[in-house]
Short mmCIF file of C-alpha atoms and ligand atoms in Angstrom, two decimals:
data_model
loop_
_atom_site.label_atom_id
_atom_site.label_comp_id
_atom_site.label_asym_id
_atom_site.label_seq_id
_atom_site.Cartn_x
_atom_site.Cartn_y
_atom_site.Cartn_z
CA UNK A 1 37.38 126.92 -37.81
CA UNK A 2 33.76 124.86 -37.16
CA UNK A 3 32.65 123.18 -40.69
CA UNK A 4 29.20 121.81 -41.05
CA UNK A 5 29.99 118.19 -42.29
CA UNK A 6 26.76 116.98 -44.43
CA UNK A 7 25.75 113.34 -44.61
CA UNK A 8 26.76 110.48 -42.87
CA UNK A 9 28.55 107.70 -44.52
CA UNK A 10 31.84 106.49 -44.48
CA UNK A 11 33.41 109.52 -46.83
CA UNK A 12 32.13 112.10 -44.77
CA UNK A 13 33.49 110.40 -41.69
CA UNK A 14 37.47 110.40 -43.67
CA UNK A 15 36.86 114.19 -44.52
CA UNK A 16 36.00 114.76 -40.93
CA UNK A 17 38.70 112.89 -39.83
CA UNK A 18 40.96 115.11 -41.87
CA UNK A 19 39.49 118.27 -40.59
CA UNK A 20 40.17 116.76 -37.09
CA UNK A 21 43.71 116.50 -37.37
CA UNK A 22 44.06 119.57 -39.02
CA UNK A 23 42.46 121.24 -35.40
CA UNK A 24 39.16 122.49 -36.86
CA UNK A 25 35.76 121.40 -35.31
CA UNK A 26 33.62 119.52 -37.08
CA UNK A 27 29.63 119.66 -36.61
CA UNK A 28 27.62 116.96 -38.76
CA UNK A 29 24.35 117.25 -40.67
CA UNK A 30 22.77 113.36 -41.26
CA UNK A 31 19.77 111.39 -41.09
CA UNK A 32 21.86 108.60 -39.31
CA UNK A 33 23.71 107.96 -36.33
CA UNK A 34 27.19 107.06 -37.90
CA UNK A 35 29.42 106.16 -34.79
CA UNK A 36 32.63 107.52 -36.13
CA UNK A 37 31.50 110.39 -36.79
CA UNK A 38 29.29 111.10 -33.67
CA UNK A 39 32.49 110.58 -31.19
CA UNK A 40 34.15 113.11 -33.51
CA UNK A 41 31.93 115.95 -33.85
CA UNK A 42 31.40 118.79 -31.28
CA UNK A 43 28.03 119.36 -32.38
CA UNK A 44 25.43 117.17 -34.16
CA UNK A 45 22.05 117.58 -35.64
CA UNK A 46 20.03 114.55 -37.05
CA UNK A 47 17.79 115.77 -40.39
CA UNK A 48 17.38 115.22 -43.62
CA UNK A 49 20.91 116.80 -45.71
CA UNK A 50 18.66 116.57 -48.93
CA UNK A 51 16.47 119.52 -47.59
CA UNK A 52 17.98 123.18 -48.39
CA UNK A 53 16.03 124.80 -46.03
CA UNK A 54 16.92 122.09 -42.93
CA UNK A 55 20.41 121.86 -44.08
CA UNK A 56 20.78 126.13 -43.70
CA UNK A 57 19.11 126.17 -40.28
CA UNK A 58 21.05 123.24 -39.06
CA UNK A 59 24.32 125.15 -40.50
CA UNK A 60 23.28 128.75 -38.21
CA UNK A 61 22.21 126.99 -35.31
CA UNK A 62 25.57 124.97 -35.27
CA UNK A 63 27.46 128.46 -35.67
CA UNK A 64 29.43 127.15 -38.65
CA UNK A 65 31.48 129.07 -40.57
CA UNK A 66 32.08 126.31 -43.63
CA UNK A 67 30.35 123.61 -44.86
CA UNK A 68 31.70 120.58 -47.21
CA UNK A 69 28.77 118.27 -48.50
CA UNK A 70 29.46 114.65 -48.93
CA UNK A 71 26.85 112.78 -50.60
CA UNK A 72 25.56 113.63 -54.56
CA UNK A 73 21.62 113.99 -53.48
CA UNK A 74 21.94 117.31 -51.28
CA UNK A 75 24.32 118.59 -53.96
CA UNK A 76 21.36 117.94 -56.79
CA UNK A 77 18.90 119.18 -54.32
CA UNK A 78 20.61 122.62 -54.47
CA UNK A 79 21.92 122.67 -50.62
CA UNK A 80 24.87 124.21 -51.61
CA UNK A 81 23.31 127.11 -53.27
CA UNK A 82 21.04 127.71 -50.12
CA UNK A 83 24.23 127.97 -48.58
CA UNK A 84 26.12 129.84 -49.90
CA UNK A 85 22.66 132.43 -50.55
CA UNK A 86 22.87 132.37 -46.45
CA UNK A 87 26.48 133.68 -46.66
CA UNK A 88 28.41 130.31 -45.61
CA UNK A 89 31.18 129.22 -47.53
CA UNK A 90 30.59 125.68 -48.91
CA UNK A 91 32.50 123.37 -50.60
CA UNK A 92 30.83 121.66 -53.30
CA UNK A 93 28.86 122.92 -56.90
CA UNK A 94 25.78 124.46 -57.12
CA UNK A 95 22.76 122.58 -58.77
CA UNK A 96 22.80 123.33 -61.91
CA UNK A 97 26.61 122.32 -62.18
CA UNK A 98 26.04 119.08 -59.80
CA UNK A 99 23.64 118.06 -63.27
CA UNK A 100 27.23 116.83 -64.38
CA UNK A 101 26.15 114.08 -62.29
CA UNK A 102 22.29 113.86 -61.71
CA UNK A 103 22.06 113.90 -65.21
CA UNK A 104 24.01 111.65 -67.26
CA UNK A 105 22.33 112.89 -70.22
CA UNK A 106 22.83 116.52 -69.46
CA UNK A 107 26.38 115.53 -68.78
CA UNK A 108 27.17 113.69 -72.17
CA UNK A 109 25.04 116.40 -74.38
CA UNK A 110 27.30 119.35 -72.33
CA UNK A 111 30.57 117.51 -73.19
CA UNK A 112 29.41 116.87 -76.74
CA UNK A 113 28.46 120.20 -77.65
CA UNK A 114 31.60 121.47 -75.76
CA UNK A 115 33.72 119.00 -77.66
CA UNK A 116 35.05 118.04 -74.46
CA UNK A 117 37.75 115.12 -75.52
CA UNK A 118 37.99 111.61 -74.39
CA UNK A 119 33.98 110.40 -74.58
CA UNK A 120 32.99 107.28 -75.75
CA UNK A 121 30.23 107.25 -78.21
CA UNK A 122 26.93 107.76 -76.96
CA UNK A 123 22.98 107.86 -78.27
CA UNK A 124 19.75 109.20 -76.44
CA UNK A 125 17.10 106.57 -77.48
CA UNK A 126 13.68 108.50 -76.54
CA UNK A 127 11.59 105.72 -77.19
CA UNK A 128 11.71 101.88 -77.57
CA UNK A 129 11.46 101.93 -80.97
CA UNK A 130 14.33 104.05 -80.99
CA UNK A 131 16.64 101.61 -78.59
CA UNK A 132 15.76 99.12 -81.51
CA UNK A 133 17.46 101.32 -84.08
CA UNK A 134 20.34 102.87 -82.22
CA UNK A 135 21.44 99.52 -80.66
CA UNK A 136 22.98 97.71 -83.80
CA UNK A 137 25.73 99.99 -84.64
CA UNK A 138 27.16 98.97 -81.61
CA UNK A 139 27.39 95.61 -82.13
CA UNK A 140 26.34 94.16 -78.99
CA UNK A 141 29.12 96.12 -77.01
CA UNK A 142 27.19 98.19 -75.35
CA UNK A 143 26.39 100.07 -71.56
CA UNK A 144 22.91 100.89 -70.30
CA UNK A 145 22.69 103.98 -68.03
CA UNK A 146 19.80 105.57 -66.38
CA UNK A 147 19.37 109.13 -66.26
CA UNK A 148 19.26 109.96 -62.88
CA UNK A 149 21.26 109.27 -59.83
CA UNK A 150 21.04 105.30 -58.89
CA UNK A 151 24.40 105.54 -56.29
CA UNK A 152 26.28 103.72 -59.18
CA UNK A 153 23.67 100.44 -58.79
CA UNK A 154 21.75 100.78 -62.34
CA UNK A 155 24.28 100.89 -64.60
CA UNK A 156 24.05 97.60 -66.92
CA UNK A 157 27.37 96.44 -69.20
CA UNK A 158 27.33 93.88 -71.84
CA UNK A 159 29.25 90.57 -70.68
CA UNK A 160 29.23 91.40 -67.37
CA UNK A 161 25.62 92.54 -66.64
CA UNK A 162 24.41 90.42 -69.51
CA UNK A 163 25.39 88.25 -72.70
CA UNK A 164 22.48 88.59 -74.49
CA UNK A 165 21.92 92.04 -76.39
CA UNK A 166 17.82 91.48 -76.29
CA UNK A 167 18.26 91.56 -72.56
CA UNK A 168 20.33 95.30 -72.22
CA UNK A 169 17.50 96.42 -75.06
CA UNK A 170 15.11 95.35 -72.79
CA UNK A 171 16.51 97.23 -69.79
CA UNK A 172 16.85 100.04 -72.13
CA UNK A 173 13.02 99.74 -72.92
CA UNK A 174 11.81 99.35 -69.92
CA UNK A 175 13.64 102.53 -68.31
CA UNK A 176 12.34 104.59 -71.07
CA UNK A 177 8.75 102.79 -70.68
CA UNK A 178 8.99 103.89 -66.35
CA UNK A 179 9.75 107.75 -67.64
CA UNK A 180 13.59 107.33 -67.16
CA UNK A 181 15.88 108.67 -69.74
CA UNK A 182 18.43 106.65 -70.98
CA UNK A 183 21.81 106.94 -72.06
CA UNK A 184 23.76 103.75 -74.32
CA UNK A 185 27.31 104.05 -74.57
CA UNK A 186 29.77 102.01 -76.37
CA UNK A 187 31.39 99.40 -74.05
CA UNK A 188 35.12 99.41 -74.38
CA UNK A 189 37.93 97.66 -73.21
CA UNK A 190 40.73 98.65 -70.53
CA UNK A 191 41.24 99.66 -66.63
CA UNK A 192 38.73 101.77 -64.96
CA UNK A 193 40.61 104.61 -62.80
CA UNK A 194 39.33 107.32 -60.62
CA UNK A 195 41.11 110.93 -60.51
CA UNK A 196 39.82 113.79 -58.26
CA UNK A 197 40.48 117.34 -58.33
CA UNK A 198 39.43 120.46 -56.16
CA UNK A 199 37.91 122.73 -58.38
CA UNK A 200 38.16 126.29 -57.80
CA UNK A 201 38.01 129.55 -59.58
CA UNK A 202 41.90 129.45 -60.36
CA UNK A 203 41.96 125.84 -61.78
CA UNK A 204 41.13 122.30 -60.73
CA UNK A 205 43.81 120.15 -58.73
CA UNK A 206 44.35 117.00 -59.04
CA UNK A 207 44.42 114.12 -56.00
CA UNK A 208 46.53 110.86 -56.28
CA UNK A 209 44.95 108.51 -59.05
CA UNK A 210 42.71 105.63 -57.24
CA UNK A 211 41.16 101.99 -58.45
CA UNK A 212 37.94 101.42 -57.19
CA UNK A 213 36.45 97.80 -57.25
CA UNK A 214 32.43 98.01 -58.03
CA UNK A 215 31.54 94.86 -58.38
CA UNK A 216 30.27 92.69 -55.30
CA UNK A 217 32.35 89.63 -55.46
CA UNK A 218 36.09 88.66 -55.83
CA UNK A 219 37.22 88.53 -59.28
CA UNK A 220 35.17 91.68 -60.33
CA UNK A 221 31.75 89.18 -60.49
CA UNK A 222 28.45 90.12 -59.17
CA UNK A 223 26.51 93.34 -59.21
CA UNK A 224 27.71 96.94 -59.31
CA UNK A 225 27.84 98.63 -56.23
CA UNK A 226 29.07 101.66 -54.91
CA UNK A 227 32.59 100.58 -54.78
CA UNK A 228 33.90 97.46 -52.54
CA UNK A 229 37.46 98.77 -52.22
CA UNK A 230 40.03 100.65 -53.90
CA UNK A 231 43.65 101.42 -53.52
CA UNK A 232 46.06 104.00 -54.42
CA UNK A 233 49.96 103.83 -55.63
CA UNK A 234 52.65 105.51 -53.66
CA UNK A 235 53.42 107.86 -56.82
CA UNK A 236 50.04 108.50 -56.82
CA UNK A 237 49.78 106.74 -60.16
CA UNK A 238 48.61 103.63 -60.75
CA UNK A 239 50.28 100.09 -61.86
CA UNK A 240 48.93 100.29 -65.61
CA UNK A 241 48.98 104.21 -65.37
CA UNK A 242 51.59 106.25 -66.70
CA UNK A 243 52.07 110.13 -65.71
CA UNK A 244 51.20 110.91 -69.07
CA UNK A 245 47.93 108.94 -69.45
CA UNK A 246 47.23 110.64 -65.62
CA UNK A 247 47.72 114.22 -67.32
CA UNK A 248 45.47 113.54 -69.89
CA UNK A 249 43.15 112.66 -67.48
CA UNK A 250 43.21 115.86 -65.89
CA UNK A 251 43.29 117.54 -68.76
CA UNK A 252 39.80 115.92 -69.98
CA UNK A 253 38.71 117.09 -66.31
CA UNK A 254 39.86 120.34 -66.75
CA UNK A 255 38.24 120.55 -70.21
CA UNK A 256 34.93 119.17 -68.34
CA UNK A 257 35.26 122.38 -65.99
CA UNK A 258 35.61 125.05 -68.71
CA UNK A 259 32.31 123.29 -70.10
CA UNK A 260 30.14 123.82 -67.55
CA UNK A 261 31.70 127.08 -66.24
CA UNK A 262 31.20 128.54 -70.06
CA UNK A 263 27.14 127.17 -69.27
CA UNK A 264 27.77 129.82 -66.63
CA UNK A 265 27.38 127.52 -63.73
CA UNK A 266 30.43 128.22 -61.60
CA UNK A 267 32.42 125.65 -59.67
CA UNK A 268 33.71 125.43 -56.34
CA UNK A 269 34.17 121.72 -55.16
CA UNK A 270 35.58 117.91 -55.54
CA UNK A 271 35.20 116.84 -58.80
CA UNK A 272 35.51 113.21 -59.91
CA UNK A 273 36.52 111.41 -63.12
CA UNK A 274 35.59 107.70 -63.67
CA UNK A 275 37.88 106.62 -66.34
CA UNK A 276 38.75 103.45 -68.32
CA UNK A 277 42.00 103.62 -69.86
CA UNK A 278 42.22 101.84 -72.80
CA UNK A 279 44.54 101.25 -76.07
CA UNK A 280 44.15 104.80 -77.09
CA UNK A 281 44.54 106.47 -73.66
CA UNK A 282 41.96 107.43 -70.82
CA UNK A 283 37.83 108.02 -71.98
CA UNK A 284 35.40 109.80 -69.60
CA UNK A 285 32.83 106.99 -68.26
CA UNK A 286 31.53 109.45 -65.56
CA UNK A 287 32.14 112.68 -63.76
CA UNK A 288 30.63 112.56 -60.33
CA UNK A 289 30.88 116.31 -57.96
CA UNK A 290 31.66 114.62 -55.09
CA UNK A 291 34.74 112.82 -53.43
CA UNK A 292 34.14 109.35 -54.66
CA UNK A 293 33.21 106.95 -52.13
CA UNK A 294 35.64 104.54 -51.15
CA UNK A 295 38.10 106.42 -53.44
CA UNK A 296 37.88 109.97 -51.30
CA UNK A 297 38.64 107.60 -48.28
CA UNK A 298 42.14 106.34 -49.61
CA UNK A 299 43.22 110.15 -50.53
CA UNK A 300 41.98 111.64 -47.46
CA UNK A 301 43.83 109.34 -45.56
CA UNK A 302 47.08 110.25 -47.13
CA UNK A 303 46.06 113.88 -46.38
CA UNK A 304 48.46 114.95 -43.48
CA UNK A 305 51.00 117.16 -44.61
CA UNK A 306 48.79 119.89 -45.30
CA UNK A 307 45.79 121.49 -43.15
CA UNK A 308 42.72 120.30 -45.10
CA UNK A 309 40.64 122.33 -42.98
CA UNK A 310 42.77 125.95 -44.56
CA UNK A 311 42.37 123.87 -47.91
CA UNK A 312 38.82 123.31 -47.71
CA UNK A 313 38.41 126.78 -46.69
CA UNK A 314 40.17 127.81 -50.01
CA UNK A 315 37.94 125.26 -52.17
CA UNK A 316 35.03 127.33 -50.70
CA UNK A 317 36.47 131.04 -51.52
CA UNK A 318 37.57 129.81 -54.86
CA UNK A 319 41.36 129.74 -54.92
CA UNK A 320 43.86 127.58 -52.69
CA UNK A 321 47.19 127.94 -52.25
CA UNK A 322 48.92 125.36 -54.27
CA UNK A 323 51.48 124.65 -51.16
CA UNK A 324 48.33 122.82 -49.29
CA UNK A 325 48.22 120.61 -52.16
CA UNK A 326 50.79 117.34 -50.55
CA UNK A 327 49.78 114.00 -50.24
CA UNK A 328 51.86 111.91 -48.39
CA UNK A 329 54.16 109.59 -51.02
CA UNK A 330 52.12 106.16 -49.41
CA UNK A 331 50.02 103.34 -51.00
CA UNK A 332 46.78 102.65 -49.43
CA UNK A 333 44.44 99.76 -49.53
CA UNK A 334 40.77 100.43 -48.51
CA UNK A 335 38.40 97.17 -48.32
CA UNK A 336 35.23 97.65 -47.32
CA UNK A 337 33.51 95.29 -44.66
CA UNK A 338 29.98 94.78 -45.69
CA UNK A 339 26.57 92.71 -44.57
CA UNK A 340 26.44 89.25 -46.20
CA UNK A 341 23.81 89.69 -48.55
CA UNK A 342 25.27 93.65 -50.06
CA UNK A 343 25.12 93.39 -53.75
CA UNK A 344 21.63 92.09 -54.11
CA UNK A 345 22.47 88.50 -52.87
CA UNK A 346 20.17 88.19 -50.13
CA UNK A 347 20.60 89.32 -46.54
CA UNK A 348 20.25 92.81 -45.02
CA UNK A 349 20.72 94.80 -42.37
CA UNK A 350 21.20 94.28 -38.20
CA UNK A 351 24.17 91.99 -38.59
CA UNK A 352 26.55 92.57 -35.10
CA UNK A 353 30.58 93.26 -36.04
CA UNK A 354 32.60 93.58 -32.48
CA UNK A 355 36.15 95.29 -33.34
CA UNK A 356 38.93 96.07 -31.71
CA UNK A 357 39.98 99.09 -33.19
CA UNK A 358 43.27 99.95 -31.00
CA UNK A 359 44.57 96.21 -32.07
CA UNK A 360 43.59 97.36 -35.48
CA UNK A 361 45.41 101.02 -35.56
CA UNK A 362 48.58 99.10 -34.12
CA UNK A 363 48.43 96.78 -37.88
CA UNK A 364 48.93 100.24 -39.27
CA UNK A 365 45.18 100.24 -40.47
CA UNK A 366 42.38 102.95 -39.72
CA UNK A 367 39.00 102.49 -39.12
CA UNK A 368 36.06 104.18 -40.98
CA UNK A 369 32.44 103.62 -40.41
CA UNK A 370 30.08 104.08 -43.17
CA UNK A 371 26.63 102.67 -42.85
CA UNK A 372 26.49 101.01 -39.21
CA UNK A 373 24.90 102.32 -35.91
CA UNK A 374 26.79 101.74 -32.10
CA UNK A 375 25.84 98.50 -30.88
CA UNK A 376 28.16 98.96 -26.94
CA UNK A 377 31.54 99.27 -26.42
CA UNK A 378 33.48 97.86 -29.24
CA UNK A 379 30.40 96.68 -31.52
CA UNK A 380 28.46 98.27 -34.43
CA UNK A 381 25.41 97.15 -36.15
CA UNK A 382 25.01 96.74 -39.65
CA UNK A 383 22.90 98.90 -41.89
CA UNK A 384 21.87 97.76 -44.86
CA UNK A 385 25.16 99.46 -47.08
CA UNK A 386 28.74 99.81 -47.07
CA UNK A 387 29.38 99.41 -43.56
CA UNK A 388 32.82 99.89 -42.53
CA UNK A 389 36.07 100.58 -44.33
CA UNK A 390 39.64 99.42 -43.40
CA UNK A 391 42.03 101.48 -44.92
CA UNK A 392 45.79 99.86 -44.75
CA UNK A 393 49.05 101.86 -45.76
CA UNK A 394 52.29 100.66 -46.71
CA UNK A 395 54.93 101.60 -48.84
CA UNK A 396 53.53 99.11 -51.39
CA UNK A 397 50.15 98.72 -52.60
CA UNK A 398 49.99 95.05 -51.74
CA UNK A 399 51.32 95.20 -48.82
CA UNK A 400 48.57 98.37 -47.53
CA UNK A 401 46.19 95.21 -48.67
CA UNK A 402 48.14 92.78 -46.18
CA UNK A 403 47.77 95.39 -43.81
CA UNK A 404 43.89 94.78 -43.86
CA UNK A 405 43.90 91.49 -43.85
CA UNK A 406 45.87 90.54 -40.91
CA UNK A 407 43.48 93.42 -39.27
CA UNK A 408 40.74 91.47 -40.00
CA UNK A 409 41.83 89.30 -37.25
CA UNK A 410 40.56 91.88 -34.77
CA UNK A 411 36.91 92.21 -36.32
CA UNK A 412 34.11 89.32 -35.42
CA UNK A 413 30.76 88.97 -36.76
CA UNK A 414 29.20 88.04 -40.15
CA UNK A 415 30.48 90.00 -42.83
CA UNK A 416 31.53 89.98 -45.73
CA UNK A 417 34.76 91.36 -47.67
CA UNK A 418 36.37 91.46 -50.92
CA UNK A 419 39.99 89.45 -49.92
CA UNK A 420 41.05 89.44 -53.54
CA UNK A 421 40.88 93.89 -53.12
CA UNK A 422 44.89 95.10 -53.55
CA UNK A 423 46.16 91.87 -53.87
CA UNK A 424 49.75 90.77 -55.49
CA UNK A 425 47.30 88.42 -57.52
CA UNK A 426 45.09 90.91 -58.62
CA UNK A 427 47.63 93.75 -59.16
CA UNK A 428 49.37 91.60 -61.87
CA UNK A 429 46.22 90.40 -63.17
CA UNK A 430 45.07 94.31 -64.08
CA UNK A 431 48.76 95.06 -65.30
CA UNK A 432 48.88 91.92 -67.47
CA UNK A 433 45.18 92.64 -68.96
CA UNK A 434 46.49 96.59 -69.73
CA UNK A 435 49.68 94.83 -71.19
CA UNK A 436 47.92 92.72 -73.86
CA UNK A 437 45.85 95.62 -74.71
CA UNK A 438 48.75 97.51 -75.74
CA UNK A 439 50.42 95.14 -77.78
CA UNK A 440 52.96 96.91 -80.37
CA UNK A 441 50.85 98.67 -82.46
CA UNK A 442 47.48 98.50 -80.56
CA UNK A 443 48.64 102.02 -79.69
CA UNK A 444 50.03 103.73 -82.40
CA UNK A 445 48.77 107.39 -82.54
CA UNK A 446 47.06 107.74 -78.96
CA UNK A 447 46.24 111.67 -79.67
CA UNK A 448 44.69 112.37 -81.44
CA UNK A 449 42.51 109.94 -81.85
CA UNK A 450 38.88 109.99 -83.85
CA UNK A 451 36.64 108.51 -82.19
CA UNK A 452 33.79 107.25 -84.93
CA UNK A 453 30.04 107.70 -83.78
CA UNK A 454 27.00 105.47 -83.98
CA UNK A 455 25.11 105.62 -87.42
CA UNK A 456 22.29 107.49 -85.27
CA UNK A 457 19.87 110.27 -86.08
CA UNK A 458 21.78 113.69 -85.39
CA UNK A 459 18.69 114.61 -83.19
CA UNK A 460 19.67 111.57 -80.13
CA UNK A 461 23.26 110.81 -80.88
CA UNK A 462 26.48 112.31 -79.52
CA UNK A 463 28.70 113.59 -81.85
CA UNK A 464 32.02 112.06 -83.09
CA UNK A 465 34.60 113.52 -81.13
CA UNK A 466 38.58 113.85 -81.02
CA UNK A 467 40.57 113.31 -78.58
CA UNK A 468 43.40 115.72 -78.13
CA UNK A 469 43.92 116.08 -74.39
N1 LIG B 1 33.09 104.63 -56.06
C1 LIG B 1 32.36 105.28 -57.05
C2 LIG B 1 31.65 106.49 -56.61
O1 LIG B 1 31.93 107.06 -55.60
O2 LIG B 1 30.76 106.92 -57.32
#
């Protein structure tokens, strides 16, 4: 089978990767020339993946006969509706359900009013005035978000983003003031996880639980970002995440799904959860409609039992037969090799990385390239993102993280990488910081669990909500 691949970062090069060693051909849709991908694909147009019309011409001219989209903008642009209108089966939602992610206000009204479980408390300030009278009741723990899609770079948290409440009301303000919307959330305490499902007519299926790492610099300092790294657990749970706290995970995910398909917007696609997990089990911080990126790269890469491409193929026709649902039982470790200054610290683009990537497949370690461009045999330029991801399995999560490390021996240039991603250090640092939040008692009754609202005006506040997933 040919799919139409569309975009061209470093997740759409793992889910053509997949395809390839499931035997189906992959032709790719993007307005760059991602290396990895180009040496891959059997056809290749350059355009812009955003643009319905482009995308659906690109798709016939290719002689597809699936397409998966990558990225969140063509999604919100409505590319998958044009193609499925011109007959080709696609994986990923529709427009008006991809809103579950270009609109974080659309999202967190829908889940409201749907009394979907596990969100944190919430208020819609439509004017300054308003951020002024919403912001007390929560104390100073709070979590600016901008309406739209900002590829995970405009969220601002209390303590981390800033100390001083004046300065997140002033973010707040000054959104609102450019024409944004603006959503403020309660900032709470735990472990962020990351579970994906394939969403089809039949049900939504879950992937192996991942931990991404979004801030910039080693000890989860510096900006947010798209995601440095992440890693994954051999179980496919996590090392602070039980089965049971994964399940109600999915559940809230597959409560999420019955909300927007009962808005009538059906749903044929990845879907993501961002979660934190905290003393009374998982909340919802985000839903994305996309693989996450790094996170799809560490589950695609323990996609080989299966054939993704006959998976894929039952995404797009809305039912998949639960036997193409294995993950290999591996821990992976993906670290992300970036240009010095990534994460607003200066720097940029055009930065030469030489690799040897046959010294690094032999350290048990696979490359992906995400935003770079062929610089010769060997060598890549940076652009100015994510540029390439090492992805390290083991039978241990550490170990997958030693993996990339000693492979790092095999890539020159300047770069920079998160060393402290999948760590022993770090690993006991997360479990020990989930451990004192569940001191006896801090988690007596974890469902259900009220959740008390903001003292807000019933007009821009989300409601209370339970959580009994
Ligand atoms: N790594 C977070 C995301 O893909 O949105």
């Amino acid at each position: 089978m040919r799919w139409l691949v569309v975009g061209g970062g470093a997740r759409e090069h793992a889910i053509a990767l997949a395809l390839a060693r499931a035997g189906a051909e992959v032709a790719v849709l993007s307005s760059n020339a991602n290396p990895g991908l180009d040496r891959l694909a059997v056809a290749r147009a350059r355009g812009d993946p955003t643009v319905p019309s482009e995308v659906v011409e690109h798709a016939r001219r290719l002689g597809v006969e699936g397409a998966v989209i990558g990225p969140e903008a063509p999604l919100a642009r409505g590319v998958a509706d044009a193609l499925r209108a011109a007959e080709i089966p696609t994986v990923g939602p529709g427009q008006g359900a991809a809103r579950l992610e270009s609109s974080k206000v659309y999202c967190r009204e829908l889940l409201a009013r749907r009394s979907v479980p596990g969100q944190p408390r919430f208020a819609l300030p439509s004017t300054p005035e308003e951020v002024d009278r919403l912001l007390p009741s929560f104390e100073g723990r709070f979590v600016v978000k901008p309406d739209g899609l900002t590829a995970g770079k405009g969220v601002r948290v209390a303590g981390s983003d800033f100390t001083d409440p004046r300065e997140g009301a002033t973010y707040a303000k000054a959104l609102l003031l450019q024409g944004s919307r603006v959503v403020l959330e309660e900032k709470l305490d735990g472990e962020e996880f990351s579970v994906m499902a394939f969403v089809t007519d039949a049900g939504v299926h879950p992937m192996p639980a991942v931990q991404d790492y979004k801030r910039a610099l080693e000890g989860d300092l510096g900006a947010n970002t798209g995601g440095m790294g992440a890693y994954s657990q051999r179980d496919h749970l996590l090392p602070f995440l039980s089965t049971a706290d994964r399940d109600r995970a999915v559940a809230i995910l597959e409560a999420c799904v019955a909300a927007i398909r009962a808005e009538g917007q059906p749903y044929r696609g990845i879907l993501y959860g961002g979660f934190l997990l905290t003393a009374q089990g998982p909340r919802l911080l985000e839903l994305n409609v996309r693989f996450g990126d790094p996170e799809g790269i560490n589950v695609l890469t323990l996609y080989e039992e299966g054939d993704f491409s006959e998976l894929l193929a039952g995404v797009a026709g809305g039912r998949v037969d639960p036997n193409l649902l294995r993950f290999r039982l591996r821990a992976t470790a993906v670290k992300y090799l970036v240009p010095p200054g990534y994460g607003g610290r200066g720097g940029g683009a055009g930065g030469l990385v030489t690799l040897d990537e046959a010294a690094i497949e032999a350290e048990g370690v696979h490359v992906v390239f995400g935003s770079v461009e062929a610089a010769g045999p060997g060598a890549v330029r940076f652009g100015t993102s994510r540029g390439i991801a090492l992805v390290g399995e083991a039978s241990a999560i550490h170990e997958a993280g030693t993996r990339v490390e000693h492979a790092l021996g095999h890539v020159a240039g300047a770069y920079y990488v998160r060393h402290d991603i999948a760590s022993a250090a770090d690993l006991e640092r997360r479990r020990e910081r989930m451990r004192q939040l569940l001191v006896p008692g801090a988690r007596a009754s974890p469902l259900p669990l009220s959740v008390a609202g903001p003292a807000a005006p019933p007009s821009s506040a989300g409601s209370p909500e339970q959580l009994t997933g």
